[in-house]
PDB file of N, CA and C in Angstrom:
ATOM      1  N   MET C   6     -17.017 -23.227  19.625  1.00 84.00           N
ATOM      2  CA  MET C   6     -17.912 -22.481  18.772  1.00 84.00           C
ATOM      3  C   MET C   6     -17.132 -21.368  18.079  1.00 84.00           C
ATOM      4  N   ALA C   7     -17.374 -21.180  16.820  1.00 93.00           N
ATOM      5  CA  ALA C   7     -16.686 -20.143  16.056  1.00 93.00           C
ATOM      6  C   ALA C   7     -17.638 -18.993  15.764  1.00 93.00           C
ATOM      7  N   ARG C   8     -17.062 -17.837  15.570  1.00 97.00           N
ATOM      8  CA  ARG C   8     -17.855 -16.653  15.233  1.00 97.00           C
ATOM      9  C   ARG C   8     -17.527 -16.230  13.811  1.00 97.00           C
ATOM     10  N   VAL C   9     -18.585 -16.036  13.033  1.00 98.00           N
ATOM     11  CA  VAL C   9     -18.453 -15.517  11.673  1.00 98.00           C
ATOM     12  C   VAL C   9     -19.184 -14.182  11.641  1.00 98.00           C
ATOM     13  N   VAL C  10     -18.534 -13.185  11.065  1.00 98.00           N
ATOM     14  CA  VAL C  10     -19.100 -11.840  10.989  1.00 98.00           C
ATOM     15  C   VAL C  10     -19.451 -11.528   9.543  1.00 98.00           C
ATOM     16  N   VAL C  11     -20.656 -10.991   9.362  1.00 98.00           N
ATOM     17  CA  VAL C  11     -21.081 -10.519   8.042  1.00 98.00           C
ATOM     18  C   VAL C  11     -21.293  -9.008   8.163  1.00 98.00           C
ATOM     19  N   ASP C  12     -20.461  -8.248   7.474  1.00 98.00           N
ATOM     20  CA  ASP C  12     -20.591  -6.790   7.431  1.00 98.00           C
ATOM     21  C   ASP C  12     -21.304  -6.414   6.137  1.00 98.00           C
ATOM     22  N   VAL C  13     -22.376  -5.631   6.280  1.00 98.00           N
ATOM     23  CA  VAL C  13     -23.187  -5.214   5.130  1.00 98.00           C
ATOM     24  C   VAL C  13     -23.118  -3.695   5.038  1.00 98.00           C
ATOM     25  N   MET C  14     -22.783  -3.193   3.863  1.00 98.00           N
ATOM     26  CA  MET C  14     -22.692  -1.747   3.636  1.00 98.00           C
ATOM     27  C   MET C  14     -23.404  -1.398   2.336  1.00 98.00           C
ATOM     28  N   LEU C  15     -23.967  -0.194   2.303  1.00 98.00           N
ATOM     29  CA  LEU C  15     -24.520   0.295   1.046  1.00 98.00           C
ATOM     30  C   LEU C  15     -23.402   0.391   0.016  1.00 98.00           C
ATOM     31  N   LYS C  16     -23.718   0.106  -1.232  1.00 98.00           N
ATOM     32  CA  LYS C  16     -22.736   0.276  -2.297  1.00 98.00           C
ATOM     33  C   LYS C  16     -22.356   1.749  -2.372  1.00 98.00           C
ATOM     34  N   THR C  17     -21.145   2.029  -2.819  1.00 96.00           N
ATOM     35  CA  THR C  17     -20.635   3.402  -2.805  1.00 96.00           C
ATOM     36  C   THR C  17     -21.472   4.353  -3.641  1.00 96.00           C
ATOM     37  N   GLU C  18     -22.130   3.849  -4.676  1.00 97.00           N
ATOM     38  CA  GLU C  18     -22.924   4.731  -5.535  1.00 97.00           C
ATOM     39  C   GLU C  18     -24.328   4.986  -4.982  1.00 97.00           C
ATOM     40  N   ILE C  19     -24.678   4.358  -3.872  1.00 97.00           N
ATOM     41  CA  ILE C  19     -25.998   4.529  -3.258  1.00 97.00           C
ATOM     42  C   ILE C  19     -25.922   5.613  -2.188  1.00 97.00           C
ATOM     43  N   LEU C  20     -26.840   6.554  -2.233  1.00 97.00           N
ATOM     44  CA  LEU C  20     -26.920   7.623  -1.243  1.00 97.00           C
ATOM     45  C   LEU C  20     -27.139   7.038   0.148  1.00 97.00           C
ATOM     46  N   ASP C  21     -26.410   7.558   1.143  1.00 98.00           N
ATOM     47  CA  ASP C  21     -26.512   7.096   2.527  1.00 98.00           C
ATOM     48  C   ASP C  21     -26.968   8.264   3.405  1.00 98.00           C
ATOM     49  N   PRO C  22     -28.276   8.525   3.492  1.00 97.00           N
ATOM     50  CA  PRO C  22     -28.744   9.686   4.249  1.00 97.00           C
ATOM     51  C   PRO C  22     -28.412   9.617   5.739  1.00 97.00           C
ATOM     52  N   GLN C  23     -28.418   8.433   6.322  1.00 97.00           N
ATOM     53  CA  GLN C  23     -28.066   8.335   7.744  1.00 97.00           C
ATOM     54  C   GLN C  23     -26.587   8.664   7.963  1.00 97.00           C
ATOM     55  N   GLY C  24     -25.738   8.169   7.096  1.00 97.00           N
ATOM     56  CA  GLY C  24     -24.321   8.493   7.194  1.00 97.00           C
ATOM     57  C   GLY C  24     -24.076   9.977   6.998  1.00 97.00           C
ATOM     58  N   GLN C  25     -24.801  10.592   6.053  1.00 97.00           N
ATOM     59  CA  GLN C  25     -24.655  12.028   5.818  1.00 97.00           C
ATOM     60  C   GLN C  25     -25.115  12.838   7.029  1.00 97.00           C
ATOM     61  N   ALA C  26     -26.202  12.413   7.668  1.00 97.00           N
ATOM     62  CA  ALA C  26     -26.687  13.121   8.855  1.00 97.00           C
ATOM     63  C   ALA C  26     -25.654  13.057   9.972  1.00 97.00           C
ATOM     64  N   VAL C  27     -25.039  11.903  10.158  1.00 97.00           N
ATOM     65  CA  VAL C  27     -23.999  11.769  11.186  1.00 97.00           C
ATOM     66  C   VAL C  27     -22.808  12.652  10.829  1.00 97.00           C
ATOM     67  N   GLN C  28     -22.400  12.625   9.562  1.00 97.00           N
ATOM     68  CA  GLN C  28     -21.242  13.417   9.124  1.00 97.00           C
ATOM     69  C   GLN C  28     -21.477  14.909   9.347  1.00 97.00           C
ATOM     70  N   ARG C  29     -22.684  15.392   9.086  1.00 96.00           N
ATOM     71  CA  ARG C  29     -23.000  16.811   9.301  1.00 96.00           C
ATOM     72  C   ARG C  29     -23.051  17.163  10.787  1.00 96.00           C
ATOM     73  N   ALA C  30     -23.453  16.219  11.629  1.00 97.00           N
ATOM     74  CA  ALA C  30     -23.580  16.485  13.064  1.00 97.00           C
ATOM     75  C   ALA C  30     -22.237  16.483  13.789  1.00 97.00           C
ATOM     76  N   LEU C  31     -21.276  15.745  13.298  1.00 97.00           N
ATOM     77  CA  LEU C  31     -20.000  15.600  14.006  1.00 97.00           C
ATOM     78  C   LEU C  31     -19.311  16.933  14.301  1.00 97.00           C
ATOM     79  N   PRO C  32     -19.153  17.849  13.339  1.00 97.00           N
ATOM     80  CA  PRO C  32     -18.493  19.124  13.666  1.00 97.00           C
ATOM     81  C   PRO C  32     -19.245  19.917  14.741  1.00 97.00           C
ATOM     82  N   ARG C  33     -20.573  19.865  14.708  1.00 96.00           N
ATOM     83  CA  ARG C  33     -21.346  20.580  15.731  1.00 96.00           C
ATOM     84  C   ARG C  33     -21.112  20.004  17.123  1.00 96.00           C
ATOM     85  N   LEU C  34     -20.725  18.746  17.175  1.00 97.00           N
ATOM     86  CA  LEU C  34     -20.471  18.086  18.455  1.00 97.00           C
ATOM     87  C   LEU C  34     -18.994  18.131  18.847  1.00 97.00           C
ATOM     88  N   GLY C  35     -18.190  18.842  18.059  1.00 97.00           N
ATOM     89  CA  GLY C  35     -16.783  18.996  18.388  1.00 97.00           C
ATOM     90  C   GLY C  35     -15.857  17.962  17.789  1.00 97.00           C
ATOM     91  N   PHE C  36     -16.331  17.176  16.849  1.00 97.00           N
ATOM     92  CA  PHE C  36     -15.502  16.148  16.207  1.00 97.00           C
ATOM     93  C   PHE C  36     -15.177  16.594  14.790  1.00 97.00           C
ATOM     94  N   ALA C  37     -14.047  17.272  14.638  1.00 95.00           N
ATOM     95  CA  ALA C  37     -13.636  17.800  13.333  1.00 95.00           C
ATOM     96  C   ALA C  37     -12.775  16.778  12.593  1.00 95.00           C
ATOM     97  N   GLY C  38     -12.639  17.004  11.281  1.00 95.00           N
ATOM     98  CA  GLY C  38     -11.698  16.213  10.488  1.00 95.00           C
ATOM     99  C   GLY C  38     -12.275  14.934   9.900  1.00 95.00           C
ATOM    100  N   ILE C  39     -13.570  14.716   9.997  1.00 96.00           N
ATOM    101  CA  ILE C  39     -14.180  13.523   9.405  1.00 96.00           C
ATOM    102  C   ILE C  39     -14.783  13.919   8.057  1.00 96.00           C
ATOM    103  N   ALA C  40     -14.249  13.359   6.975  1.00 95.00           N
ATOM    104  CA  ALA C  40     -14.658  13.755   5.633  1.00 95.00           C
ATOM    105  C   ALA C  40     -15.932  13.052   5.166  1.00 95.00           C
ATOM    106  N   ASP C  41     -16.174  11.823   5.621  1.00 96.00           N
ATOM    107  CA  ASP C  41     -17.343  11.088   5.150  1.00 96.00           C
ATOM    108  C   ASP C  41     -17.709  10.026   6.177  1.00 96.00           C
ATOM    109  N   VAL C  42     -18.975   9.674   6.224  1.00 97.00           N
ATOM    110  CA  VAL C  42     -19.471   8.616   7.104  1.00 97.00           C
ATOM    111  C   VAL C  42     -20.420   7.753   6.295  1.00 97.00           C
ATOM    112  N   ARG C  43     -20.241   6.452   6.390  1.00 97.00           N
ATOM    113  CA  ARG C  43     -21.171   5.492   5.784  1.00 97.00           C
ATOM    114  C   ARG C  43     -21.663   4.591   6.914  1.00 97.00           C
ATOM    115  N   GLN C  44     -22.948   4.309   6.927  1.00 96.00           N
ATOM    116  CA  GLN C  44     -23.511   3.439   7.948  1.00 96.00           C
ATOM    117  C   GLN C  44     -23.779   2.074   7.363  1.00 96.00           C
ATOM    118  N   GLY C  45     -23.596   1.049   8.174  1.00 97.00           N
ATOM    119  CA  GLY C  45     -23.849  -0.309   7.717  1.00 97.00           C
ATOM    120  C   GLY C  45     -24.454  -1.160   8.802  1.00 97.00           C
ATOM    121  N   LYS C  46     -24.457  -2.458   8.552  1.00 98.00           N
ATOM    122  CA  LYS C  46     -24.979  -3.437   9.496  1.00 98.00           C
ATOM    123  C   LYS C  46     -23.904  -4.485   9.734  1.00 98.00           C
ATOM    124  N   ARG C  47     -23.886  -5.022  10.959  1.00 98.00           N
ATOM    125  CA  ARG C  47     -22.943  -6.082  11.309  1.00 98.00           C
ATOM    126  C   ARG C  47     -23.739  -7.219  11.930  1.00 98.00           C
ATOM    127  N   PHE C  48     -23.538  -8.413  11.407  1.00 98.00           N
ATOM    128  CA  PHE C  48     -24.172  -9.613  11.944  1.00 98.00           C
ATOM    129  C   PHE C  48     -23.074 -10.516  12.481  1.00 98.00           C
ATOM    130  N   GLU C  49     -23.195 -10.935  13.734  1.00 98.00           N
ATOM    131  CA  GLU C  49     -22.254 -11.872  14.341  1.00 98.00           C
ATOM    132  C   GLU C  49     -22.962 -13.203  14.506  1.00 98.00           C
ATOM    133  N   LEU C  50     -22.451 -14.212  13.839  1.00 97.00           N
ATOM    134  CA  LEU C  50     -23.066 -15.540  13.838  1.00 97.00           C
ATOM    135  C   LEU C  50     -22.190 -16.506  14.625  1.00 97.00           C
ATOM    136  N   GLU C  51     -22.746 -17.145  15.642  1.00 97.00           N
ATOM    137  CA  GLU C  51     -22.050 -18.197  16.371  1.00 97.00           C
ATOM    138  C   GLU C  51     -22.364 -19.513  15.656  1.00 97.00           C
ATOM    139  N   VAL C  52     -21.334 -20.196  15.196  1.00 95.00           N
ATOM    140  CA  VAL C  52     -21.501 -21.378  14.368  1.00 95.00           C
ATOM    141  C   VAL C  52     -21.150 -22.622  15.179  1.00 95.00           C
ATOM    142  N   ASP C  53     -22.082 -23.580  15.189  1.00 93.00           N
ATOM    143  CA  ASP C  53     -21.801 -24.887  15.798  1.00 93.00           C
ATOM    144  C   ASP C  53     -20.892 -25.665  14.867  1.00 93.00           C
ATOM    145  N   GLY C  54     -19.838 -26.224  15.407  1.00 89.00           N
ATOM    146  CA  GLY C  54     -18.942 -27.028  14.600  1.00 89.00           C
ATOM    147  C   GLY C  54     -17.911 -26.179  13.883  1.00 89.00           C
ATOM    148  N   PRO C  55     -17.126 -26.837  13.034  1.00 91.00           N
ATOM    149  CA  PRO C  55     -16.043 -26.136  12.339  1.00 91.00           C
ATOM    150  C   PRO C  55     -16.573 -25.203  11.250  1.00 91.00           C
ATOM    151  N   VAL C  56     -15.827 -24.153  11.018  1.00 94.00           N
ATOM    152  CA  VAL C  56     -16.160 -23.231   9.922  1.00 94.00           C
ATOM    153  C   VAL C  56     -15.297 -23.636   8.729  1.00 94.00           C
ATOM    154  N   ASP C  57     -15.794 -24.601   8.006  1.00 95.00           N
ATOM    155  CA  ASP C  57     -15.084 -25.094   6.826  1.00 95.00           C
ATOM    156  C   ASP C  57     -15.664 -24.429   5.569  1.00 95.00           C
ATOM    157  N   ASP C  58     -15.210 -24.885   4.431  1.00 96.00           N
ATOM    158  CA  ASP C  58     -15.669 -24.289   3.171  1.00 96.00           C
ATOM    159  C   ASP C  58     -17.176 -24.423   2.994  1.00 96.00           C
ATOM    160  N   ALA C  59     -17.742 -25.548   3.413  1.00 95.00           N
ATOM    161  CA  ALA C  59     -19.190 -25.755   3.272  1.00 95.00           C
ATOM    162  C   ALA C  59     -19.966 -24.787   4.163  1.00 95.00           C
ATOM    163  N   ALA C  60     -19.504 -24.597   5.391  1.00 95.00           N
ATOM    164  CA  ALA C  60     -20.176 -23.664   6.309  1.00 95.00           C
ATOM    165  C   ALA C  60     -20.083 -22.239   5.780  1.00 95.00           C
ATOM    166  N   LEU C  61     -18.914 -21.851   5.279  1.00 97.00           N
ATOM    167  CA  LEU C  61     -18.757 -20.502   4.731  1.00 97.00           C
ATOM    168  C   LEU C  61     -19.623 -20.300   3.496  1.00 97.00           C
ATOM    169  N   ALA C  62     -19.748 -21.324   2.665  1.00 97.00           N
ATOM    170  CA  ALA C  62     -20.618 -21.222   1.491  1.00 97.00           C
ATOM    171  C   ALA C  62     -22.071 -21.042   1.916  1.00 97.00           C
ATOM    172  N   ARG C  63     -22.487 -21.761   2.958  1.00 96.00           N
ATOM    173  CA  ARG C  63     -23.854 -21.638   3.469  1.00 96.00           C
ATOM    174  C   ARG C  63     -24.097 -20.241   4.036  1.00 96.00           C
ATOM    175  N   ILE C  64     -23.125 -19.706   4.762  1.00 97.00           N
ATOM    176  CA  ILE C  64     -23.253 -18.362   5.330  1.00 97.00           C
ATOM    177  C   ILE C  64     -23.248 -17.315   4.220  1.00 97.00           C
ATOM    178  N   HIS C  65     -22.427 -17.498   3.209  1.00 98.00           N
ATOM    179  CA  HIS C  65     -22.404 -16.582   2.068  1.00 98.00           C
ATOM    180  C   HIS C  65     -23.772 -16.564   1.378  1.00 98.00           C
ATOM    181  N   GLU C  66     -24.363 -17.740   1.207  1.00 98.00           N
ATOM    182  CA  GLU C  66     -25.701 -17.824   0.600  1.00 98.00           C
ATOM    183  C   GLU C  66     -26.736 -17.123   1.483  1.00 98.00           C
ATOM    184  N   MET C  67     -26.631 -17.309   2.804  1.00 98.00           N
ATOM    185  CA  MET C  67     -27.541 -16.656   3.742  1.00 98.00           C
ATOM    186  C   MET C  67     -27.422 -15.140   3.629  1.00 98.00           C
ATOM    187  N   ALA C  68     -26.190 -14.647   3.568  1.00 98.00           N
ATOM    188  CA  ALA C  68     -25.967 -13.206   3.462  1.00 98.00           C
ATOM    189  C   ALA C  68     -26.534 -12.666   2.155  1.00 98.00           C
ATOM    190  N   GLU C  69     -26.329 -13.409   1.094  1.00 97.00           N
ATOM    191  CA  GLU C  69     -26.760 -12.962  -0.234  1.00 97.00           C
ATOM    192  C   GLU C  69     -28.282 -12.961  -0.379  1.00 97.00           C
ATOM    193  N   THR C  70     -28.961 -13.903   0.286  1.00 97.00           N
ATOM    194  CA  THR C  70     -30.402 -14.023   0.102  1.00 97.00           C
ATOM    195  C   THR C  70     -31.227 -13.397   1.218  1.00 97.00           C
ATOM    196  N   PHE C  71     -30.629 -13.195   2.410  1.00 98.00           N
ATOM    197  CA  PHE C  71     -31.423 -12.744   3.541  1.00 98.00           C
ATOM    198  C   PHE C  71     -30.858 -11.524   4.271  1.00 98.00           C
ATOM    199  N   LEU C  72     -29.551 -11.506   4.520  1.00 98.00           N
ATOM    200  CA  LEU C  72     -28.967 -10.444   5.330  1.00 98.00           C
ATOM    201  C   LEU C  72     -28.715  -9.161   4.553  1.00 98.00           C
ATOM    202  N   ALA C  73     -28.455  -9.268   3.264  1.00 98.00           N
ATOM    203  CA  ALA C  73     -28.140  -8.087   2.447  1.00 98.00           C
ATOM    204  C   ALA C  73     -29.087  -8.001   1.262  1.00 98.00           C
ATOM    205  N   ASN C  74     -29.388  -6.773   0.878  1.00 98.00           N
ATOM    206  CA  ASN C  74     -30.113  -6.520  -0.366  1.00 98.00           C
ATOM    207  C   ASN C  74     -29.038  -6.245  -1.413  1.00 98.00           C
ATOM    208  N   THR C  75     -28.674  -7.258  -2.175  1.00 98.00           N
ATOM    209  CA  THR C  75     -27.510  -7.151  -3.063  1.00 98.00           C
ATOM    210  C   THR C  75     -27.701  -6.192  -4.223  1.00 98.00           C
ATOM    211  N   VAL C  76     -28.898  -5.686  -4.415  1.00 98.00           N
ATOM    212  CA  VAL C  76     -29.107  -4.659  -5.425  1.00 98.00           C
ATOM    213  C   VAL C  76     -28.433  -3.359  -4.987  1.00 98.00           C
ATOM    214  N   ILE C  77     -28.505  -3.046  -3.684  1.00 98.00           N
ATOM    215  CA  ILE C  77     -27.962  -1.776  -3.183  1.00 98.00           C
ATOM    216  C   ILE C  77     -26.886  -1.952  -2.117  1.00 98.00           C
ATOM    217  N   GLU C  78     -26.617  -3.195  -1.683  1.00 98.00           N
ATOM    218  CA  GLU C  78     -25.647  -3.418  -0.612  1.00 98.00           C
ATOM    219  C   GLU C  78     -24.599  -4.440  -1.023  1.00 98.00           C
ATOM    220  N   ASP C  79     -23.398  -4.251  -0.498  1.00 98.00           N
ATOM    221  CA  ASP C  79     -22.317  -5.229  -0.597  1.00 98.00           C
ATOM    222  C   ASP C  79     -22.139  -5.855   0.780  1.00 98.00           C
ATOM    223  N   PHE C  80     -21.538  -7.034   0.821  1.00 98.00           N
ATOM    224  CA  PHE C  80     -21.269  -7.655   2.116  1.00 98.00           C
ATOM    225  C   PHE C  80     -19.935  -8.384   2.090  1.00 98.00           C
ATOM    226  N   VAL C  81     -19.379  -8.550   3.289  1.00 98.00           N
ATOM    227  CA  VAL C  81     -18.124  -9.288   3.470  1.00 98.00           C
ATOM    228  C   VAL C  81     -18.346 -10.293   4.583  1.00 98.00           C
ATOM    229  N   VAL C  82     -17.920 -11.526   4.361  1.00 98.00           N
ATOM    230  CA  VAL C  82     -18.004 -12.582   5.356  1.00 98.00           C
ATOM    231  C   VAL C  82     -16.596 -12.868   5.857  1.00 98.00           C
ATOM    232  N   LYS C  83     -16.421 -12.846   7.195  1.00 97.00           N
ATOM    233  CA  LYS C  83     -15.092 -13.155   7.741  1.00 97.00           C
ATOM    234  C   LYS C  83     -15.222 -13.947   9.028  1.00 97.00           C
ATOM    235  N   VAL C  84     -14.258 -14.786   9.270  1.00 97.00           N
ATOM    236  CA  VAL C  84     -14.215 -15.615  10.469  1.00 97.00           C
ATOM    237  C   VAL C  84     -13.369 -14.903  11.513  1.00 97.00           C
ATOM    238  N   GLU C  85     -13.913 -14.756  12.728  1.00 93.00           N
ATOM    239  CA  GLU C  85     -13.149 -14.166  13.830  1.00 93.00           C
ATOM    240  C   GLU C  85     -12.581 -15.284  14.674  1.00 93.00           C
ATOM    241  N   SER C  86     -11.385 -15.054  15.202  1.00 76.00           N
ATOM    242  CA  SER C  86     -10.776 -16.093  16.044  1.00 76.00           C
ATOM    243  C   SER C  86     -11.091 -15.869  17.491  1.00 76.00           C
TER     244      SER C  86
END
């Protein structure tokens, strides 16, 4: 079984209030030196069978239509070994 990971992040021009809240809290908690924080989503998919071009195309379509809101989010699909 292979694992495919889909990482979804807000586009850089979209405000990330959760990331900003974390970034503001870090110095108060003793974690200095962090200039910015962006929050995202990670989906780990266990795939039956080989992860060939057809499987990756199907996963890309799934990410584009269901896992990410492509108006405000970008995503990356990668195969983990």
